[in-house]
Amino acid sequence: MKICELFQTDKPMLSFEVFPPKTDTGIESVRSAVNAISEFKPDYMSVTYGAGGDGGRYTAKIAEHIKNCGVTPLAHMTCVSATKDSIKANLKTLQDIGVQNVLALRGDLPDGYQHGDYRYASELIAEIKNYGDFCVGAACYPEGHPESASQKEDIKYLRQKVDAGCCFLTTQMFFDNSIFYNFMYKIREAGINVPVVAGIMPITAASQVKRVVELSGCFVPRDFTAIVDHFASDDEAMYAAGIAYATGQIIDLFANGVTHVHVYSMNKPDVAGAIYQNVHAILGKPSLGSFQM
Ligand code: FAD
């Protein structure tokens, strides 16, 4: 199924994300995470594109497994080290295994590396649309991409991605919903009208906060900082508070008319399950108690 078809209804939707293994030995543990997460019947499940030359191979393998579990897969793809031939080979693999959805990204070049045949995600989007009948999504940044001189400039380039053929956007994680609402207002004003999936990252350990902020540059609001300050030394309490905070964000998004939420569940079925359990009634789905876990 194509993800763009999911957006034709207004019912609340939840999707989850996994990342691929780095080597063959890691495949089984990622597959078992996918098996467990697929029990929650997400509207789709995405698999990221690992850095390095073999990223595409493992992404495709996991996307195929997601499909075999009965869930719509979304395979990420980046421009890093990509040539026109490698992208075409990757797309052929996805076509052969029946994966119809691709999230097209630039990726981040390691220091000292030159870009390959594609400099920006918009060029990759155009290539994928030209290659075949894929539903293509792209990334967006409610707080602006860290390399952008201004949000206005970032939104100008976001528009290029949509014009190149991407039919939905997924946001970078954010911890303050008002930043997302403000961003939505600005992109709609800029004529970007495709569906936007809100990306939520449940932070369940204090050690995650520093890493996440360093990687994404996201603003951490005072109420979340208070949670980390208070519960950092108690793992169980921090886990529960992190799930509750992410749940609060998701419920606020649904209550304000946002219909699509993507959870950065990071190969953690327990995190996906806890969020699912907290919002299953809103999604009109059964409680976890009715699953054979
Ligand atoms: P682009 O859209 O190409 O933008 C990159 C920068 O260039 C921005 O500052 C933009 O404003 C600017 N720009 C764009 N077009 C132009 C132009 N024509 N001229 C001048 N400047 C321009 N990384 C991975 O390695 N693997 C993944 O699986 C992955 N998944 C992700 C999923 C999501 C939802 C998000 C939000 C990010 C993901 N990333 C992933 C990280 C992503 O690759 C980085 O954030 C990267 O720095 C930017 O990727 P992009 O596709 O947004 O780039």
CSV table of C-alpha atoms and ligand atoms in Angstrom, one decimal:
chain,number,residue,atom,x,y,z
A,1,MET,CA,0.0,0.0,0.0
A,2,LYS,CA,1.1,3.5,-0.7
A,3,ILE,CA,1.3,5.8,2.4
A,4,CYS,CA,-0.2,8.7,0.5
A,5,GLU,CA,-3.5,6.6,0.3
A,6,LEU,CA,-3.5,6.5,4.1
A,7,PHE,CA,-3.8,10.3,4.2
A,8,GLN,CA,-7.2,10.2,2.5
A,9,THR,CA,-9.0,9.7,5.8
A,10,ASP,CA,-9.1,11.9,8.8
A,11,LYS,CA,-8.8,9.1,11.4
A,12,PRO,CA,-5.8,9.4,13.8
A,13,MET,CA,-2.9,7.3,12.7
A,14,LEU,CA,0.2,6.0,14.4
A,15,SER,CA,3.4,4.7,12.8
A,16,PHE,CA,6.7,3.4,14.3
A,17,GLU,CA,10.3,3.5,13.3
A,18,VAL,CA,13.2,1.0,13.4
A,19,PHE,CA,16.8,1.2,12.3
A,20,PRO,CA,18.6,-1.5,10.3
A,21,PRO,CA,21.5,-3.6,11.6
A,22,LYS,CA,25.1,-2.7,10.7
A,23,THR,CA,26.1,-6.3,9.9
A,24,ASP,CA,24.4,-9.6,9.1
A,25,THR,CA,24.7,-10.7,12.7
A,26,GLY,CA,22.4,-7.9,13.8
A,27,ILE,CA,19.6,-8.9,11.5
A,28,GLU,CA,17.7,-11.3,13.7
A,29,SER,CA,17.4,-8.9,16.6
A,30,VAL,CA,16.0,-6.2,14.3
A,31,ARG,CA,13.6,-8.7,12.8
A,32,SER,CA,12.3,-9.7,16.2
A,33,ALA,CA,11.8,-6.0,17.1
A,34,VAL,CA,9.8,-5.6,13.9
A,35,ASN,CA,7.8,-8.8,14.8
A,36,ALA,CA,6.9,-7.4,18.2
A,37,ILE,CA,6.1,-3.8,16.9
A,38,SER,CA,4.0,-5.2,14.1
A,39,GLU,CA,1.6,-6.7,16.7
A,40,PHE,CA,0.4,-3.2,17.4
A,41,LYS,CA,-0.8,-3.0,13.8
A,42,PRO,CA,0.8,0.4,13.0
A,43,ASP,CA,-0.5,2.2,9.9
A,44,TYR,CA,3.1,1.9,8.6
A,45,MET,CA,6.6,1.2,9.9
A,46,SER,CA,9.6,3.0,8.6
A,47,VAL,CA,13.2,1.7,8.5
A,48,THR,CA,16.0,4.2,8.4
A,49,TYR,CA,19.0,4.2,6.0
A,50,GLY,CA,22.2,3.5,7.8
A,51,ALA,CA,25.4,5.4,7.1
A,52,GLY,CA,28.0,3.6,5.0
A,53,GLY,CA,27.9,1.7,1.7
A,54,ASP,CA,25.7,-1.2,2.7
A,55,GLY,CA,23.0,0.9,4.3
A,56,GLY,CA,20.6,0.3,1.5
A,57,ARG,CA,20.9,-3.5,1.6
A,58,TYR,CA,20.0,-3.8,5.2
A,59,THR,CA,17.2,-1.2,4.9
A,60,ALA,CA,15.7,-3.2,2.0
A,61,LYS,CA,15.9,-6.5,4.0
A,62,ILE,CA,14.2,-5.0,7.0
A,63,ALA,CA,11.6,-3.3,4.8
A,64,GLU,CA,10.8,-6.7,3.2
A,65,HIS,CA,10.4,-8.2,6.7
A,66,ILE,CA,8.0,-5.4,7.7
A,67,LYS,CA,6.0,-6.2,4.6
A,68,ASN,CA,6.0,-9.9,5.4
A,69,CYS,CA,4.7,-9.0,8.9
A,70,GLY,CA,1.6,-7.5,7.2
A,71,VAL,CA,2.6,-3.8,7.8
A,72,THR,CA,3.1,-1.2,5.1
A,73,PRO,CA,6.9,-0.5,4.9
A,74,LEU,CA,8.5,2.9,4.4
A,75,ALA,CA,12.2,2.6,3.3
A,76,HIS,CA,14.5,5.6,3.9
A,77,MET,CA,17.2,6.4,1.3
A,78,THR,CA,19.9,9.0,1.4
A,79,CYS,CA,22.2,10.8,-1.0
A,80,VAL,CA,25.3,9.9,0.9
A,81,SER,CA,27.9,8.2,-1.3
A,82,ALA,CA,25.1,7.7,-3.8
A,83,THR,CA,25.6,7.5,-7.6
A,84,LYS,CA,22.8,7.4,-10.1
A,85,ASP,CA,23.5,3.7,-10.6
A,86,SER,CA,23.5,2.8,-6.9
A,87,ILE,CA,20.2,4.6,-6.5
A,88,LYS,CA,18.6,2.9,-9.4
A,89,ALA,CA,19.9,-0.5,-8.1
A,90,ASN,CA,18.4,0.3,-4.7
A,91,LEU,CA,15.1,1.3,-6.2
A,92,LYS,CA,15.0,-1.9,-8.3
A,93,THR,CA,15.5,-4.0,-5.2
A,94,LEU,CA,12.7,-2.2,-3.5
A,95,GLN,CA,10.4,-2.6,-6.5
A,96,ASP,CA,11.2,-6.3,-6.7
A,97,ILE,CA,10.3,-6.9,-3.1
A,98,GLY,CA,7.1,-4.8,-3.4
A,99,VAL,CA,8.1,-1.8,-1.2
A,100,GLN,CA,6.3,1.2,-2.6
A,101,ASN,CA,7.2,3.9,-0.2
A,102,VAL,CA,10.5,5.8,0.1
A,103,LEU,CA,11.5,8.6,2.5
A,104,ALA,CA,14.1,10.5,0.4
A,105,LEU,CA,16.8,12.3,2.5
A,106,ARG,CA,20.1,14.0,1.9
A,107,GLY,CA,21.8,12.3,4.9
A,108,ASP,CA,24.9,13.8,6.5
A,109,LEU,CA,28.3,13.6,4.9
A,110,PRO,CA,31.2,12.5,7.1
A,111,ASP,CA,33.8,15.2,7.6
A,112,GLY,CA,36.0,15.6,4.5
A,113,TYR,CA,33.7,13.7,2.1
A,114,GLN,CA,32.4,15.2,-1.1
A,115,HIS,CA,28.8,14.7,-2.1
A,116,GLY,CA,28.0,12.0,-4.7
A,117,ASP,CA,25.6,12.5,-7.7
A,118,TYR,CA,22.9,14.2,-5.5
A,119,ARG,CA,23.6,17.2,-3.5
A,120,TYR,CA,20.1,17.8,-1.9
A,121,ALA,CA,17.1,15.6,-1.1
A,122,SER,CA,15.1,17.4,-3.8
A,123,GLU,CA,17.4,15.9,-6.5
A,124,LEU,CA,16.9,12.4,-5.1
A,125,ILE,CA,13.1,12.9,-4.9
A,126,ALA,CA,13.1,13.9,-8.6
A,127,GLU,CA,15.2,10.8,-9.5
A,128,ILE,CA,12.9,8.4,-7.6
A,129,LYS,CA,9.8,9.9,-9.2
A,130,ASN,CA,11.4,9.6,-12.6
A,131,TYR,CA,12.4,6.0,-11.9
A,132,GLY,CA,9.0,4.5,-11.1
A,133,ASP,CA,5.7,4.6,-9.3
A,134,PHE,CA,6.9,5.2,-5.7
A,135,CYS,CA,5.2,7.2,-3.0
A,136,VAL,CA,8.0,9.6,-1.9
A,137,GLY,CA,8.2,11.4,1.4
A,138,ALA,CA,10.7,13.8,2.8
A,139,ALA,CA,12.0,15.3,6.1
A,140,CYS,CA,11.1,18.7,7.5
A,141,TYR,CA,12.3,20.7,10.5
A,142,PRO,CA,9.9,22.6,12.7
A,143,GLU,CA,12.9,24.4,14.3
A,144,GLY,CA,14.7,24.8,11.0
A,145,HIS,CA,17.5,22.6,9.7
A,146,PRO,CA,20.7,23.2,11.6
A,147,GLU,CA,22.6,24.3,8.4
A,148,SER,CA,20.0,26.7,7.3
A,149,ALA,CA,20.6,30.4,7.6
A,150,SER,CA,17.0,31.1,8.5
A,151,GLN,CA,13.7,29.2,8.7
A,152,LYS,CA,12.4,31.2,5.8
A,153,GLU,CA,15.2,29.9,3.6
A,154,ASP,CA,14.7,26.3,4.9
A,155,ILE,CA,11.0,26.5,4.0
A,156,LYS,CA,11.9,27.8,0.5
A,157,TYR,CA,14.0,24.6,0.0
A,158,LEU,CA,11.2,22.5,1.6
A,159,ARG,CA,8.9,23.8,-1.1
A,160,GLN,CA,11.4,22.6,-3.7
A,161,LYS,CA,11.2,19.0,-2.3
A,162,VAL,CA,7.4,19.1,-2.6
A,163,ASP,CA,7.6,20.6,-6.1
A,164,ALA,CA,10.0,17.7,-7.0
A,165,GLY,CA,7.3,15.2,-6.2
A,166,CYS,CA,7.3,14.4,-2.5
A,167,CYS,CA,3.7,13.8,-1.3
A,168,PHE,CA,4.2,13.9,2.4
A,169,LEU,CA,6.6,15.2,5.0
A,170,THR,CA,7.7,13.8,8.4
A,171,THR,CA,9.1,16.2,11.0
A,172,GLN,CA,12.2,16.0,12.9
A,173,MET,CA,11.4,15.3,16.6
A,174,PHE,CA,10.2,18.2,18.7
A,175,PHE,CA,9.4,18.4,22.4
A,176,ASP,CA,7.2,21.6,22.3
A,177,ASN,CA,4.1,21.2,20.3
A,178,SER,CA,3.7,25.0,19.9
A,179,ILE,CA,6.8,25.0,17.7
A,180,PHE,CA,5.1,22.4,15.5
A,181,TYR,CA,1.8,24.4,15.3
A,182,ASN,CA,3.7,27.5,14.4
A,183,PHE,CA,5.7,25.7,11.7
A,184,MET,CA,2.5,24.3,10.2
A,185,TYR,CA,1.1,27.8,9.9
A,186,LYS,CA,4.3,29.0,8.1
A,187,ILE,CA,4.5,26.2,5.6
A,188,ARG,CA,0.8,26.4,4.7
A,189,GLU,CA,1.3,30.1,4.2
A,190,ALA,CA,4.2,29.2,1.9
A,191,GLY,CA,1.9,27.1,-0.2
A,192,ILE,CA,3.1,23.7,1.1
A,193,ASN,CA,-0.1,21.7,1.3
A,194,VAL,CA,1.0,18.0,1.5
A,195,PRO,CA,0.2,16.0,4.7
A,196,VAL,CA,2.7,16.4,7.5
A,197,VAL,CA,3.4,13.6,9.9
A,198,ALA,CA,4.5,14.8,13.4
A,199,GLY,CA,7.6,12.9,14.6
A,200,ILE,CA,7.6,12.2,18.4
A,201,MET,CA,10.6,10.8,20.2
A,202,PRO,CA,9.9,9.2,23.6
A,203,ILE,CA,12.9,9.9,25.9
A,204,THR,CA,13.0,7.2,28.4
A,205,ALA,CA,16.5,7.6,29.9
A,206,ALA,CA,18.2,10.8,31.1
A,207,SER,CA,21.3,9.9,29.1
A,208,GLN,CA,19.3,10.2,25.9
A,209,VAL,CA,18.6,13.8,26.4
A,210,LYS,CA,22.1,15.2,25.8
A,211,ARG,CA,22.7,13.0,22.8
A,212,VAL,CA,19.3,13.8,21.2
A,213,VAL,CA,19.8,17.5,21.7
A,214,GLU,CA,23.3,17.4,20.3
A,215,LEU,CA,22.2,15.5,17.2
A,216,SER,CA,19.0,17.4,16.5
A,217,GLY,CA,19.5,20.8,18.1
A,218,CYS,CA,15.9,20.5,19.4
A,219,PHE,CA,14.6,22.9,22.0
A,220,VAL,CA,13.9,21.2,25.3
A,221,PRO,CA,11.1,23.0,27.2
A,222,ARG,CA,11.2,23.7,30.9
A,223,ASP,CA,8.6,21.1,31.8
A,224,PHE,CA,10.6,18.4,30.2
A,225,THR,CA,13.8,19.6,31.7
A,226,ALA,CA,12.1,19.4,35.1
A,227,ILE,CA,11.2,15.8,34.5
A,228,VAL,CA,14.8,14.9,33.6
A,229,ASP,CA,16.2,16.9,36.6
A,230,HIS,CA,13.8,15.2,39.0
A,231,PHE,CA,13.8,11.6,37.7
A,232,ALA,CA,17.3,11.2,36.1
A,233,SER,CA,18.6,9.0,38.9
A,234,ASP,CA,15.6,6.7,39.0
A,235,ASP,CA,15.5,4.6,35.8
A,236,GLU,CA,12.0,3.3,36.3
A,237,ALA,CA,10.5,6.7,37.1
A,238,MET,CA,12.4,8.3,34.2
A,239,TYR,CA,11.1,5.7,31.8
A,240,ALA,CA,7.5,6.2,33.0
A,241,ALA,CA,7.8,10.0,32.9
A,242,GLY,CA,9.3,9.9,29.4
A,243,ILE,CA,6.4,7.8,28.1
A,244,ALA,CA,3.9,10.0,29.8
A,245,TYR,CA,5.5,13.2,28.3
A,246,ALA,CA,5.5,11.7,24.8
A,247,THR,CA,1.9,10.5,25.3
A,248,GLY,CA,0.9,14.0,26.4
A,249,GLN,CA,2.4,15.5,23.2
A,250,ILE,CA,0.6,12.9,21.0
A,251,ILE,CA,-2.8,13.4,22.7
A,252,ASP,CA,-2.4,17.2,22.4
A,253,LEU,CA,-1.6,16.7,18.6
A,254,PHE,CA,-4.6,14.5,18.0
A,255,ALA,CA,-6.8,16.9,20.1
A,256,ASN,CA,-5.7,19.8,17.8
A,257,GLY,CA,-6.6,18.0,14.6
A,258,VAL,CA,-3.2,16.5,13.7
A,259,THR,CA,-4.0,13.1,12.4
A,260,HIS,CA,-0.6,11.4,11.7
A,261,VAL,CA,1.9,10.8,14.4
A,262,HIS,CA,5.2,8.9,13.8
A,263,VAL,CA,6.9,7.5,16.9
A,264,TYR,CA,10.7,7.3,16.8
A,265,SER,CA,10.5,3.9,18.6
A,266,MET,CA,14.2,2.9,17.8
A,267,ASN,CA,13.8,-0.9,17.8
A,268,LYS,CA,12.2,-0.8,21.2
A,269,PRO,CA,8.9,-2.8,21.2
A,270,ASP,CA,8.3,-1.9,24.9
A,271,VAL,CA,8.3,1.8,24.0
A,272,ALA,CA,6.1,1.3,21.0
A,273,GLY,CA,3.7,-0.8,23.1
A,274,ALA,CA,3.6,1.7,26.0
A,275,ILE,CA,2.6,4.5,23.6
A,276,TYR,CA,0.2,2.3,21.8
A,277,GLN,CA,-1.5,1.3,25.0
A,278,ASN,CA,-1.9,4.9,26.1
A,279,VAL,CA,-3.6,6.0,22.9
A,280,HIS,CA,-5.3,2.8,21.5
A,281,ALA,CA,-8.8,4.1,22.4
A,282,ILE,CA,-8.1,7.3,20.4
A,283,LEU,CA,-7.0,5.2,17.5
A,284,GLY,CA,-10.1,3.0,17.8
A,285,LYS,CA,-7.8,-0.1,18.3
A,286,PRO,CA,-7.8,-2.9,20.9
A,287,SER,CA,-6.1,-2.6,24.3
A,288,LEU,CA,-2.7,-4.4,24.7
A,289,GLY,CA,-4.4,-6.9,27.0
A,290,SER,CA,-6.1,-8.4,24.0
A,291,PHE,CA,-2.7,-9.3,22.3
A,292,GLN,CA,-0.8,-12.5,22.8
A,293,MET,CA,2.6,-10.9,23.6
B,1,FAD,P1,17.8,18.6,2.4
B,1,FAD,O1,16.3,18.7,2.2
B,1,FAD,O2,18.6,18.3,1.2
B,1,FAD,O3,18.3,19.9,3.2
B,1,FAD,C1,19.6,19.9,3.7
B,1,FAD,C2,20.0,21.4,3.9
B,1,FAD,O4,20.3,22.0,2.7
B,1,FAD,C3,18.9,22.2,4.6
B,1,FAD,O5,19.6,23.2,5.4
B,1,FAD,C4,18.2,22.9,3.4
B,1,FAD,O6,17.6,24.1,3.8
B,1,FAD,C5,19.4,23.1,2.5
B,1,FAD,N1,19.0,23.0,1.0
B,1,FAD,C6,18.1,22.2,0.5
B,1,FAD,N2,18.1,22.4,-0.9
B,1,FAD,C7,19.0,23.4,-1.1
B,1,FAD,C8,19.4,24.1,-2.3
B,1,FAD,N3,18.9,23.8,-3.5
B,1,FAD,N4,20.3,25.0,-2.2
B,1,FAD,C9,20.9,25.4,-1.0
B,1,FAD,N5,20.5,24.8,0.2
B,1,FAD,C10,19.6,23.8,0.1
B,1,FAD,N6,19.6,10.5,8.1
B,1,FAD,C11,20.1,9.3,7.7
B,1,FAD,O7,21.3,9.1,7.4
B,1,FAD,N7,19.3,8.2,7.5
B,1,FAD,C12,18.0,8.2,7.7
B,1,FAD,O8,17.3,7.2,7.6
B,1,FAD,C13,17.4,9.5,8.2
B,1,FAD,N8,16.1,9.6,8.4
B,1,FAD,C14,15.5,10.8,8.7
B,1,FAD,C15,14.2,10.9,8.9
B,1,FAD,C16,13.6,12.2,9.3
B,1,FAD,C17,12.1,12.3,9.5
B,1,FAD,C18,14.5,13.3,9.5
B,1,FAD,C19,13.9,14.6,10.0
B,1,FAD,C20,15.8,13.2,9.3
B,1,FAD,C21,16.4,12.0,8.9
B,1,FAD,N9,17.8,11.8,8.7
B,1,FAD,C22,18.3,10.6,8.3
B,1,FAD,C23,18.7,12.9,8.9
B,1,FAD,C24,18.9,13.8,7.6
B,1,FAD,O9,19.5,13.0,6.7
B,1,FAD,C25,19.7,15.0,8.0
B,1,FAD,O10,18.9,15.9,8.9
B,1,FAD,C26,20.3,15.8,6.9
B,1,FAD,O11,21.1,16.8,7.5
B,1,FAD,C27,19.2,16.6,6.0
B,1,FAD,O12,18.5,15.8,5.3
B,1,FAD,P2,17.3,16.4,4.4
B,1,FAD,O13,16.8,15.3,3.5
B,1,FAD,O14,16.4,17.1,5.2
B,1,FAD,O15,18.2,17.4,3.4
